[in-house]
Short mmCIF file of C-alpha atoms and ligand atoms in Angstrom, two decimals:
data_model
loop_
_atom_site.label_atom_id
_atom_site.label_comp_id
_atom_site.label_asym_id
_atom_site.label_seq_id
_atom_site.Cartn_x
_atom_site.Cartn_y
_atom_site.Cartn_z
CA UNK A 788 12.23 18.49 12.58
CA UNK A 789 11.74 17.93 8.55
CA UNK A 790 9.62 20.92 7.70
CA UNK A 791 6.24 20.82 5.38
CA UNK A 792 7.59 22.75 2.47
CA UNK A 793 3.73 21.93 0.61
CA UNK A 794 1.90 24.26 3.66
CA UNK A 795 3.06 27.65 2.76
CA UNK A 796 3.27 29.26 6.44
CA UNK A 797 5.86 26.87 7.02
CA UNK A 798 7.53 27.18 3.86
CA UNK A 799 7.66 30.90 4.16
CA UNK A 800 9.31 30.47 7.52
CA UNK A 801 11.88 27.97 6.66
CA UNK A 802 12.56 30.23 3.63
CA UNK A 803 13.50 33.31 5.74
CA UNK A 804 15.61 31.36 8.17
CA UNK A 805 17.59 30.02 5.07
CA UNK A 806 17.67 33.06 3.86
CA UNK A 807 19.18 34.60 6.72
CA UNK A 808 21.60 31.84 7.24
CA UNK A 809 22.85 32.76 3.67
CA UNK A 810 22.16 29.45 2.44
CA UNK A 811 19.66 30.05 -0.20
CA UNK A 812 20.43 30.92 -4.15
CA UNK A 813 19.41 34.22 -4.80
CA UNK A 814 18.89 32.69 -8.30
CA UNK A 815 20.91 34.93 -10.62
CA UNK A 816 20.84 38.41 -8.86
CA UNK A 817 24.25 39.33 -7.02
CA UNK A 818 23.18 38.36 -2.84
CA UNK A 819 25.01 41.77 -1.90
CA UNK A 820 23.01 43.47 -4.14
CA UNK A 821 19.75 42.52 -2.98
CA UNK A 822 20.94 42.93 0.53
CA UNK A 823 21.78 46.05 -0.05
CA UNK A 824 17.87 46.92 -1.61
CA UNK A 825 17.02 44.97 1.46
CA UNK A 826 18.76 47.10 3.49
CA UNK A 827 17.29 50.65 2.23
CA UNK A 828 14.16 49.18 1.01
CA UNK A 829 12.65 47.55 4.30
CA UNK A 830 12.04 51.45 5.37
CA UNK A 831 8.71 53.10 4.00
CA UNK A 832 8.80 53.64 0.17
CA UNK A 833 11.69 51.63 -0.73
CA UNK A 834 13.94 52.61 -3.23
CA UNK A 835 13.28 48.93 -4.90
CA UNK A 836 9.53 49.62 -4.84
CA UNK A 837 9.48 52.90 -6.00
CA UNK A 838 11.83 52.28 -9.17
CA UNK A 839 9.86 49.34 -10.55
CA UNK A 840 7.15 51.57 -10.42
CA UNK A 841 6.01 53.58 -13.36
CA UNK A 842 5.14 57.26 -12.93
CA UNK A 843 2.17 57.95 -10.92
CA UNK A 844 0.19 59.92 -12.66
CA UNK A 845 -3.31 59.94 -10.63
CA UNK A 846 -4.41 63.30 -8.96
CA UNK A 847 -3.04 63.53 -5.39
CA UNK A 848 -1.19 60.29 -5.64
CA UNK A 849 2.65 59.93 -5.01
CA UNK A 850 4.93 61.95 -7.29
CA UNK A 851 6.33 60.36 -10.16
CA UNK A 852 10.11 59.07 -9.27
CA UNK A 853 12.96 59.41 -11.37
CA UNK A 854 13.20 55.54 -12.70
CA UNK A 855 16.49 53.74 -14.07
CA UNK A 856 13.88 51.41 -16.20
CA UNK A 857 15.11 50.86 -19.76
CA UNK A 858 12.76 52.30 -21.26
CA UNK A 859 14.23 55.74 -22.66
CA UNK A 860 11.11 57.00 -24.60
CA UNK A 861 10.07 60.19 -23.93
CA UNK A 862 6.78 61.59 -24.06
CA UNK A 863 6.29 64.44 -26.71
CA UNK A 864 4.42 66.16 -24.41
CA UNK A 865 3.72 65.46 -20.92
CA UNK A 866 -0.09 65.55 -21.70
CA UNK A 867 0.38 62.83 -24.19
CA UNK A 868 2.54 60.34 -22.77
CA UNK A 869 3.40 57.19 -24.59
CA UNK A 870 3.23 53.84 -23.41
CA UNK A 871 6.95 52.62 -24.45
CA UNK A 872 6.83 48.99 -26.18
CA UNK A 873 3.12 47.75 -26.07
CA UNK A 874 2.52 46.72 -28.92
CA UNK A 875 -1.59 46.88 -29.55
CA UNK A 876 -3.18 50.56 -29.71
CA UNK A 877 -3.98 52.34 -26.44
CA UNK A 878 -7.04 54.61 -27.55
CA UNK A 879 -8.17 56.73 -24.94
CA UNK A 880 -10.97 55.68 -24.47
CA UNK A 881 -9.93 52.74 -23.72
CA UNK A 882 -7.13 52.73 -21.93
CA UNK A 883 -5.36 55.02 -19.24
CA UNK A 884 -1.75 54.66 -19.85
CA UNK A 885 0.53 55.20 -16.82
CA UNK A 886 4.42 54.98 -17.52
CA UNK A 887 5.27 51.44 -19.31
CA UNK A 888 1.79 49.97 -18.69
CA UNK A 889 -1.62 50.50 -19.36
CA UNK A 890 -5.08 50.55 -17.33
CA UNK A 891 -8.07 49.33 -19.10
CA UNK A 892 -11.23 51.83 -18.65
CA UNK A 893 -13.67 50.22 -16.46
CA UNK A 894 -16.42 52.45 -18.34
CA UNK A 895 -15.44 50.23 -21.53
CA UNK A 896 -16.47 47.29 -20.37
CA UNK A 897 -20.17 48.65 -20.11
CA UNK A 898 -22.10 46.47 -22.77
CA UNK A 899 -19.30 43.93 -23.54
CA UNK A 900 -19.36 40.53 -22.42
CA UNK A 901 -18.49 38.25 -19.33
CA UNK A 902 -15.05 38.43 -21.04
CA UNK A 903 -12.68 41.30 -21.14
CA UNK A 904 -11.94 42.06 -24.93
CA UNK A 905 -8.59 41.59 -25.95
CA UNK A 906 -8.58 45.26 -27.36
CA UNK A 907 -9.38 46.55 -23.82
CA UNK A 908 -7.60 44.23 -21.48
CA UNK A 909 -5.26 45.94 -19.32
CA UNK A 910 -1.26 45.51 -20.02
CA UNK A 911 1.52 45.57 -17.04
CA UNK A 912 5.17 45.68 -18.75
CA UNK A 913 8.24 45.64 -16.30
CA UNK A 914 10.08 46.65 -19.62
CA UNK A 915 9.00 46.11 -23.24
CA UNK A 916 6.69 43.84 -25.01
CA UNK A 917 9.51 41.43 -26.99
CA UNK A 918 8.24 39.65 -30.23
CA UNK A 919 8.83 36.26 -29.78
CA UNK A 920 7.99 34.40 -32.80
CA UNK A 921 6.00 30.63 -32.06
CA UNK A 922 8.15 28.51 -34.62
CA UNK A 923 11.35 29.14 -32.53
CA UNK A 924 9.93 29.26 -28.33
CA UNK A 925 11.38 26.73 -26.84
CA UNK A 926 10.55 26.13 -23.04
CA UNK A 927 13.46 24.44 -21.08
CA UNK A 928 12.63 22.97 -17.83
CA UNK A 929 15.83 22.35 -15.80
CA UNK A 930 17.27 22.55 -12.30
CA UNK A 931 18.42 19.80 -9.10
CA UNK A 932 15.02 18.97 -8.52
CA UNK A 933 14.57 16.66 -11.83
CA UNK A 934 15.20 13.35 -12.10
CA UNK A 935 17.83 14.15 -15.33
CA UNK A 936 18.86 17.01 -17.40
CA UNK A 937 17.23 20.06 -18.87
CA UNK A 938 13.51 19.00 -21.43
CA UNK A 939 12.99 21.07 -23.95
CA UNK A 940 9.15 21.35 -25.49
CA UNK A 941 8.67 23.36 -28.52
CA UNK A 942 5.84 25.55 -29.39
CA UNK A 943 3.65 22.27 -31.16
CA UNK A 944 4.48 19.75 -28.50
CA UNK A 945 3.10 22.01 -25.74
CA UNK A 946 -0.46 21.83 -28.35
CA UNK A 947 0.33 18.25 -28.16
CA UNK A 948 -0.19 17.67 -24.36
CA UNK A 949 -3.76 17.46 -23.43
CA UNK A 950 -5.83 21.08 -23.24
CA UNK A 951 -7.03 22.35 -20.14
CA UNK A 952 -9.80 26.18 -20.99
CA UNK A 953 -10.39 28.09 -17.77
CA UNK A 954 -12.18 31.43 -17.26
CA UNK A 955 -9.89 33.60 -15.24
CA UNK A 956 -9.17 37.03 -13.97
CA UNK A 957 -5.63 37.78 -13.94
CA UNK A 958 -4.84 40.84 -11.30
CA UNK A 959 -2.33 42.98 -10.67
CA UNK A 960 -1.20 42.86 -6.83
CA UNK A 961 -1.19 46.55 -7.17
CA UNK A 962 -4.91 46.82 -8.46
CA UNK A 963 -6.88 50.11 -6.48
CA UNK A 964 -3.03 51.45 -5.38
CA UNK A 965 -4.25 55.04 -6.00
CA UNK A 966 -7.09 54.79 -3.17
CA UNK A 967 -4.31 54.28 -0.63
CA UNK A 968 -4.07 58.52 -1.25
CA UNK A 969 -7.09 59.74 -2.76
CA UNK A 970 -9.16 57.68 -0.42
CA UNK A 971 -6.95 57.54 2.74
CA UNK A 972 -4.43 59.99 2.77
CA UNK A 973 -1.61 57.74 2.73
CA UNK A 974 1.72 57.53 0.76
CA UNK A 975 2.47 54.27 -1.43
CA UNK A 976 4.62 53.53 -4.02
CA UNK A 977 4.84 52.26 -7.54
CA UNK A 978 1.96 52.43 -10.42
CA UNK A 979 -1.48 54.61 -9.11
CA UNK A 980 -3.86 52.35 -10.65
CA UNK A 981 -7.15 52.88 -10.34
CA UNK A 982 -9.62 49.72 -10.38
CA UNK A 983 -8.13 48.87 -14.15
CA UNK A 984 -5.84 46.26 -13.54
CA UNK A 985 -7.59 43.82 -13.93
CA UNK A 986 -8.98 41.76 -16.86
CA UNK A 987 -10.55 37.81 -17.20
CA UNK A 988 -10.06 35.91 -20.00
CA UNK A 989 -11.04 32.27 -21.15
CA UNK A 990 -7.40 31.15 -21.23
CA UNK A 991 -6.44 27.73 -23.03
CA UNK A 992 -3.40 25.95 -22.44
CA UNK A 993 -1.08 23.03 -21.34
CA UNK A 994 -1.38 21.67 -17.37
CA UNK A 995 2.10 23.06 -15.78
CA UNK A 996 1.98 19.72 -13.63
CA UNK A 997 2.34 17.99 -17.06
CA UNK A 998 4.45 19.85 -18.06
CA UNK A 999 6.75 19.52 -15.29
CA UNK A 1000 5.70 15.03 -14.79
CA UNK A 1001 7.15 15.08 -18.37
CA UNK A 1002 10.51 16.90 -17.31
CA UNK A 1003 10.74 14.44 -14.26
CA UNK A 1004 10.17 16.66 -11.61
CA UNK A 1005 10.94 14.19 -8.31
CA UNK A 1006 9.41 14.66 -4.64
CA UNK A 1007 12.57 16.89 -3.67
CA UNK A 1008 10.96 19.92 -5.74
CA UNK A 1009 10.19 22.37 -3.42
CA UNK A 1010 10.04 25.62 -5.56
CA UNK A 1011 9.57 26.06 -9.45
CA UNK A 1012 10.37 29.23 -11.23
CA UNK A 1013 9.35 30.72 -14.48
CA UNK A 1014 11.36 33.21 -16.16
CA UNK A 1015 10.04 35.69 -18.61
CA UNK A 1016 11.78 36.66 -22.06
CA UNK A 1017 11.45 39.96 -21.66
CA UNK A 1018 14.34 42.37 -21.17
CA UNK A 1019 16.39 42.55 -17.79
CA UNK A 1020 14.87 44.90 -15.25
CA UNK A 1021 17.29 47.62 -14.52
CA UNK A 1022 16.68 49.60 -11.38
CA UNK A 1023 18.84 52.20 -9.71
CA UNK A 1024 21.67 50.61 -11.35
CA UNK A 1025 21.34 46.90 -9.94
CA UNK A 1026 20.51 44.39 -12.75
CA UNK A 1027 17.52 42.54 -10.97
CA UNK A 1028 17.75 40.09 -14.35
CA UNK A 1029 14.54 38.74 -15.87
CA UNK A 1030 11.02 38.37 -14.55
CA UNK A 1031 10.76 35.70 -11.99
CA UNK A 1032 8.97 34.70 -9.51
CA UNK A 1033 9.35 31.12 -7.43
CA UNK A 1034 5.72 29.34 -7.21
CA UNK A 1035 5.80 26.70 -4.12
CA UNK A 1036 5.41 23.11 -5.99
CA UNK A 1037 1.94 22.41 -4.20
CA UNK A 1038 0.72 25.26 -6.53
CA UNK A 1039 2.86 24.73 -9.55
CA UNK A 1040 1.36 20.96 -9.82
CA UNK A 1041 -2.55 22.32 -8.68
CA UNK A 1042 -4.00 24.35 -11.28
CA UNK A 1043 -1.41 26.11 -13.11
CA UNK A 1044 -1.60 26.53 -16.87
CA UNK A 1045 1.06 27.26 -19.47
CA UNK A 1046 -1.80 29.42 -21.87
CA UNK A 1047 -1.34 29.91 -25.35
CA UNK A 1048 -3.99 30.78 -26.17
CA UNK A 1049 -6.36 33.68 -25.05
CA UNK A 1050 -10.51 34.49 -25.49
CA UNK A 1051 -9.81 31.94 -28.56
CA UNK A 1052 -7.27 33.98 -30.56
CA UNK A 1053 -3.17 33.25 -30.20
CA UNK A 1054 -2.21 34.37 -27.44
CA UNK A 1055 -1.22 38.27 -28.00
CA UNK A 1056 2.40 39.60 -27.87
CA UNK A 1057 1.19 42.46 -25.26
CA UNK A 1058 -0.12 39.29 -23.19
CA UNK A 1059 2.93 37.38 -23.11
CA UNK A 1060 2.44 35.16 -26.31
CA UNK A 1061 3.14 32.45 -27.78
CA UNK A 1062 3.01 31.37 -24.04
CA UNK A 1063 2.90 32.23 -20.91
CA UNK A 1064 2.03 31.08 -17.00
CA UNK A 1065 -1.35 31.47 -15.47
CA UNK A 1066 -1.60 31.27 -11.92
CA UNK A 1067 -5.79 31.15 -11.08
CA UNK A 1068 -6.55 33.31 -7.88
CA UNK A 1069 -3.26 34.67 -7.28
CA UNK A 1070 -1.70 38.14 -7.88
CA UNK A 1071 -0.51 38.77 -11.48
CA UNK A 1072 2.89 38.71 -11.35
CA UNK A 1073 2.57 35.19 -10.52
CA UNK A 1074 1.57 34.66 -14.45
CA UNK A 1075 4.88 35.23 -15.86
CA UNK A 1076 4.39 36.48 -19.34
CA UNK A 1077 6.49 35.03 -22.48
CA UNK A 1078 7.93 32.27 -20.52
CA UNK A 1079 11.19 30.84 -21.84
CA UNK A 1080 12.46 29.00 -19.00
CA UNK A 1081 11.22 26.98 -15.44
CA UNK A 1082 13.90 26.46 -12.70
CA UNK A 1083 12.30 23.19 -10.61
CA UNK A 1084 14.39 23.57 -7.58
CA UNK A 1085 15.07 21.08 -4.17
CA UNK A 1086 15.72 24.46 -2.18
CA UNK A 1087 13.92 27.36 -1.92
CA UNK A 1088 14.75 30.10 -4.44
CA UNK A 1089 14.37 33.94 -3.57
CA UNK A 1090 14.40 36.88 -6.68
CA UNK A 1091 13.45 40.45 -6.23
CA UNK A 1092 9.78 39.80 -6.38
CA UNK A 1093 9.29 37.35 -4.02
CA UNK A 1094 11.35 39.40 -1.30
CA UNK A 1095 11.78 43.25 -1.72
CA UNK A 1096 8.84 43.04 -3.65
CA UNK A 1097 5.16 41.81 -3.88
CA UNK A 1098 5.06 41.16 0.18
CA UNK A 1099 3.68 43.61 2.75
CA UNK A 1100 5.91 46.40 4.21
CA UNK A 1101 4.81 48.93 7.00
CA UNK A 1102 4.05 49.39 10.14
CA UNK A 1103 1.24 47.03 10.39
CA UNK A 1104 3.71 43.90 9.12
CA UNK A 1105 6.34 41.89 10.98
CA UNK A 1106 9.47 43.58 10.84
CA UNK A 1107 10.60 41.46 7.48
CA UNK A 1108 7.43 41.93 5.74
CA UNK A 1109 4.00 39.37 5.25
CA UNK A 1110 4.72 36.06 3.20
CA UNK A 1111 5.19 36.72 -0.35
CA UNK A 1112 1.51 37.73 -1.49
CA UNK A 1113 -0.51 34.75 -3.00
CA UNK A 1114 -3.78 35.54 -3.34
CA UNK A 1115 -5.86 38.19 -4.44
CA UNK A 1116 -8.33 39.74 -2.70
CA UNK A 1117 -12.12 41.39 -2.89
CA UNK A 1118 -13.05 44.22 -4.98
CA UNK A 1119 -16.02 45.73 -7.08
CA UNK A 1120 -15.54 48.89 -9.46
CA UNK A 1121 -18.52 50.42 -11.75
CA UNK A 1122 -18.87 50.32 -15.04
CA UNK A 1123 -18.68 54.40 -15.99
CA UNK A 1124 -15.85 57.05 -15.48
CA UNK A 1125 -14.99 58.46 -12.57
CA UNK A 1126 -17.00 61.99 -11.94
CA UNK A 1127 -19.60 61.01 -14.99
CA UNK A 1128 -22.60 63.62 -14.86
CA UNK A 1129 -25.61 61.94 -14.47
CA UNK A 1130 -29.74 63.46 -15.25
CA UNK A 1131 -31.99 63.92 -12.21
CA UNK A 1132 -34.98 62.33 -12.79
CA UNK A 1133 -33.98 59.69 -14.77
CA UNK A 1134 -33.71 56.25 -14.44
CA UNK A 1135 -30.42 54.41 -15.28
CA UNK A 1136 -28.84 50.91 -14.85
CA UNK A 1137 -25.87 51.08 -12.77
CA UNK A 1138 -23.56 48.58 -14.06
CA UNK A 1139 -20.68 46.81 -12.80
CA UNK A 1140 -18.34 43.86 -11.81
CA UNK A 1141 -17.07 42.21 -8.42
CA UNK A 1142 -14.24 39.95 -7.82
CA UNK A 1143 -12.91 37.48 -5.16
CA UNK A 1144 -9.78 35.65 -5.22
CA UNK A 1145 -10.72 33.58 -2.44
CA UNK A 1146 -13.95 32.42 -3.78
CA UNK A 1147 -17.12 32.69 -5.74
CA UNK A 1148 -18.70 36.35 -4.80
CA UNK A 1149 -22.15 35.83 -2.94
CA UNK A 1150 -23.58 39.10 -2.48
CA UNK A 1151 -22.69 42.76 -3.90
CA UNK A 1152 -24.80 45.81 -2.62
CA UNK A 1153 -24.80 49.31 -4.15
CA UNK A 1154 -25.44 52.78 -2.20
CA UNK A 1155 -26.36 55.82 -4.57
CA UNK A 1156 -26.12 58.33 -1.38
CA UNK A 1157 -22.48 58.29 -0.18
CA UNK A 1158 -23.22 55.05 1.96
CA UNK A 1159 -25.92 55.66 4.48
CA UNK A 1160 -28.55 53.17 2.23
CA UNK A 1161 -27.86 49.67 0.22
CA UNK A 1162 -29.33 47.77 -2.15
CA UNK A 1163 -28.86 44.37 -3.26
CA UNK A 1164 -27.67 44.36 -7.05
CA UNK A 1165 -28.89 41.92 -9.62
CA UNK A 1166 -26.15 39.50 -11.12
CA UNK A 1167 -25.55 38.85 -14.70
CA UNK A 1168 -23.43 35.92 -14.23
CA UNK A 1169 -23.55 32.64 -12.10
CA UNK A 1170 -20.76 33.81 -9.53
CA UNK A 1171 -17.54 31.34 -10.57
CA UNK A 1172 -14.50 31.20 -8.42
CA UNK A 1173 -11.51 32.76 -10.57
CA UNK A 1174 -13.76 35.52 -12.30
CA UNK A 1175 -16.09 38.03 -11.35
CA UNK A 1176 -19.49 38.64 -11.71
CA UNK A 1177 -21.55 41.06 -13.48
CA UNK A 1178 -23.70 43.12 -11.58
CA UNK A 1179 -26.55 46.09 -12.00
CA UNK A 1180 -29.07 48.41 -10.10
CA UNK A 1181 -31.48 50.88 -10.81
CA UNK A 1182 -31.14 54.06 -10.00
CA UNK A 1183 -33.49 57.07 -10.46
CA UNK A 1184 -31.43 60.27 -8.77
CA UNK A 1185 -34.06 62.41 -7.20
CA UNK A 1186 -31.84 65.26 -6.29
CA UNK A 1187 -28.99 67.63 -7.85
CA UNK A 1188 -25.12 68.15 -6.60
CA UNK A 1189 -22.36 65.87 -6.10
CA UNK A 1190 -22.48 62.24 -4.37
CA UNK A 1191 -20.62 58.88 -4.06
CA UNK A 1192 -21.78 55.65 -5.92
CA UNK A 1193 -20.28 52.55 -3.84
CA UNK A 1194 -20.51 49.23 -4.43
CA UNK A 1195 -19.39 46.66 -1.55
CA UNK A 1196 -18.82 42.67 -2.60
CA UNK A 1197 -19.29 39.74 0.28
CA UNK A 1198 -17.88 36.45 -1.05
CA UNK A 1199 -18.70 32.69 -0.52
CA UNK A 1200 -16.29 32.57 2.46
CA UNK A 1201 -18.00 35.54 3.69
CA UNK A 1202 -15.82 38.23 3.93
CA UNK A 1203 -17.36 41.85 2.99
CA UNK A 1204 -15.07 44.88 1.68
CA UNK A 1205 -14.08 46.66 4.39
CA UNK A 1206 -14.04 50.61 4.88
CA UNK A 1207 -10.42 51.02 4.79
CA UNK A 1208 -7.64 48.79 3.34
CA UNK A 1209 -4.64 47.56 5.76
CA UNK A 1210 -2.12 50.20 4.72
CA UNK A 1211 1.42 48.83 3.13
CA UNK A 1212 4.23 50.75 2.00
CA UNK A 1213 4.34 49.48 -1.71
CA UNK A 1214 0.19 49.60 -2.20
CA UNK A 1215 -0.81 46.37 -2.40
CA UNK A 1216 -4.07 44.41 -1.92
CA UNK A 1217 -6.40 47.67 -2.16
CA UNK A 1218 -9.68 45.90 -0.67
CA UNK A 1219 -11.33 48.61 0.62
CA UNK A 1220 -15.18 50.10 -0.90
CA UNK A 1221 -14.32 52.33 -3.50
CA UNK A 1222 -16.28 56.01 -3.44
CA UNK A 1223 -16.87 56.70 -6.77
CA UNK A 1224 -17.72 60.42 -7.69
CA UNK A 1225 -20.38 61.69 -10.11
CA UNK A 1226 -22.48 64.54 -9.97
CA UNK A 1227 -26.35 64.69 -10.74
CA UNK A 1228 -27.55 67.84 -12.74
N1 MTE B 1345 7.78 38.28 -18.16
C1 MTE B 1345 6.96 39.10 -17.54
N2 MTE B 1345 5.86 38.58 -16.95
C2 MTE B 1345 4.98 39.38 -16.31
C3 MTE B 1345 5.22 40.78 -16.20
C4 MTE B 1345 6.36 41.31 -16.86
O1 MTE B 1345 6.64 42.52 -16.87
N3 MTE B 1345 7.21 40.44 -17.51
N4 MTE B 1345 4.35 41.56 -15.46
C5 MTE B 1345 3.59 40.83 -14.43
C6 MTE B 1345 2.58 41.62 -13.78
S1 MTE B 1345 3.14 42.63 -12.53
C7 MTE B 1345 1.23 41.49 -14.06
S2 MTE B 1345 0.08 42.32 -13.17
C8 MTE B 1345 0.77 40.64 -15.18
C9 MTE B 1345 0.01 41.47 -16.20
O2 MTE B 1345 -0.47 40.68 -17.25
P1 MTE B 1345 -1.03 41.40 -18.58
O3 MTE B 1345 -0.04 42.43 -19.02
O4 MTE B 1345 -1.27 40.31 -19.57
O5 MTE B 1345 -2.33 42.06 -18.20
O6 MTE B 1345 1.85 39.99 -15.85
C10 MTE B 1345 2.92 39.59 -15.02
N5 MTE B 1345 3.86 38.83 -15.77
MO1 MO B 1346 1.27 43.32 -11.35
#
């Protein structure tokens, strides 16, 4: 029976039988090799997941493992580390950095605008931020699922096809990984971020589906793939190769942009310029940074992060993980640092932001007393699907010690944060309520 390859259940299942047939293109990493991650990476805290990783450095969160990254900076001292190859400046204040990437400070967003600055918006490097310089990008589009050769578009004839601007959070899958430990006791791999990865821009860009009409994709497409410029990712001595991750072709021709250009500026080195993919609603590694290439392919394609990685492992998933993770999910996170000191008797504004990948957010309630009251917050923005919304309270704290501001989002299809997140081994999709410390003095 011809299988559906545009409903991704189905196409997730008829990838896994290929894939276990040995049919499929591993699409440029070594099949042994990944077999081999598959084999000692299917078991809790993979050896896959843990390398691409950076350092955790969160208090109480899983100890930093030795990585094979090429990235051979050292910090001077551990208190200071560096963040190896971004490019813009991390101040403190603004930024937490954590091995190769860095986590924007939720408290900096207090006071800015719907959008997240570009000097504050959070960076995730596999490697190193390349320069790529806009005169000479060049984008091929190739592979057996176009009706000729490889099409080339330079920089200007990518401005040339019609402009598409779209407000949009782009998310790392890993986003709230650190609450899997601090918050449930429970081991995960890879980067402890707190809420901070996370930032929405107004992006502006070409249409992928154009794009890939111009190329001649035909109706055999099945999967595309974008490949990133950036340096091979070398992990425990297998050559993964370049960023990429296959995108099934009903998404690639939806709503998928090829940005260049971001809150109105060029788009920023750190951010993958001169281009790179946007993927709305889905996890971030979807929106390959400093694209250089797109496989469009008549089979399904498999690479590291649409296999070992980015899918849900643990005891709670089938035995070969979920379907590779699309979208994102629900969260909320206040705008001030994390065990602030707060005066009794005084009242405040409580400030903060809530996000949905699944839809527009409907309703976001706030308890100043660990949980056991709510109140309905006051929105700053007309909820949009693809962002998040602004959000504040009033609080006056009446007593003195230590409590737990929470903040819990419902959104228009009307799910509600949970308690607890479903537990994974690599940390993904962190959904739960966040307790956020602060003492009153
Ligand atoms: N080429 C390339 N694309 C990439 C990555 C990368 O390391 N290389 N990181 C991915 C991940 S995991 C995330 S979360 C987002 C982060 O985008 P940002 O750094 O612009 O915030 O980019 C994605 N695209
Ligand atoms: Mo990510």
């Amino acid at each position: 029976m011809p299988v559906d390859l545009s409903d991704e259940s189905q196409y997730d299942r008829a990838r896994l039988r290929q894939w276990a047939r040995g049919r499929a293109r591993s699409a440029g990493v070594d099949r042994r090799d990944l077999l081999r991650l598959f084999a000692a990476g299917a078991a809790a805290a993979g050896p896959l997941g843990a390398a691409v990783a950076a350092p955790a450095r969160a208090a109480g969160a899983t100890p930093a493992t030795p990585t094979a990254l090429a990235t051979p900076t050292t910090p001077a001292t551990p208190a200071a580390p560096a963040a190896p190859g971004i490019v813009k400046p991390l101040p403190p204040e603004l930024f937490t950095l954590r091995g190769t990437n860095a986590e924007t400070n939720f408290a900096a967003l207090r006071g800015t605008g719907h959008l997240t600055p570009l000097d504050r918006f959070f960076v995730r490097n596999h490697t190193v931020t390349p320069r790529l310089d806009a005169a000479d990008w060049r984008l091929s589009v190739w592979g057996d699922a176009l009706s000729g050769g490889p099409v080339e578009f330079s920089y200007d004839r990518l401005r040339s096809l019609p402009a598409v601007e779209r407000t949009l959070f782009i998310e790392c899958a890993g986003n709230g990984r650190s609450f899997y430990t601090t918050q449930q006791g429970q081991t995960v791999t890879g980067t402890a971020w707190t809420l901070g990865a996370i930032g929405v821009a107004r992006w502006r860009g070409a249409r992928l589906s154009d794009v890939l009409r111009r190329a001649g994709v035909t109706r055999r497409a099945v999967d595309v793939l974008p490949r990133g410029r950036d340096d091979e990712v070398v992990t425990n001595g297998v050559n993964l190769g370049r960023v990429r991750r296959p995108l099934p072709v009903s998404k690639a021709l939806d709503d998928v942009i090829l940005a260049y250009e971001m809150n109105g500026e060029p788009l920023p080195a750190d951010h993958g310029g001169p281009v790179r993919v946007v993927v709305p609603d889905w996890i971030g590694i979807s929106s390959i940074k400093w694209v250089g290439d797109i496989e469009v392919s008549a089979e399904p394609l498999y690479t590291p992060w649409n296999t070992d990685l980015y899918r849900l492992f643990g005891p709670d998933q089938p035995p070969q993980g979920s379907a590779p993770l699309t979208r994102q999910t629900l969260k909320s996170a206040f705008e001030l640092q994390s065990g602030a000191t707060v005066p009794v008797h005084r009242t405040r504004l409580l400030t903060g932001r809530s996000w949905s990948g699944a839809a527009p957010v409907h309703r976001v309630e706030v308890s100043t007393d660990g949980g056991t009251h709510w109140q309905r917050a006051r929105f700053h923005d007309v909820p949009r699907r693809g962002s998040w919304v602004r959000w504040s309270v009033p609080w006056t704290p009446r007593t003195t010690g230590p409590t737990a501001l929470l903040a819990r989002a419902t959104d228009a299809t009307g799910r509600t944060q949970p308690d607890t997140a479903a537990h994974n081994t690599q940390g993904y999709l962190f959904d739960a309520v966040v307790r956020h410390p602060v003492t009153v003095v």
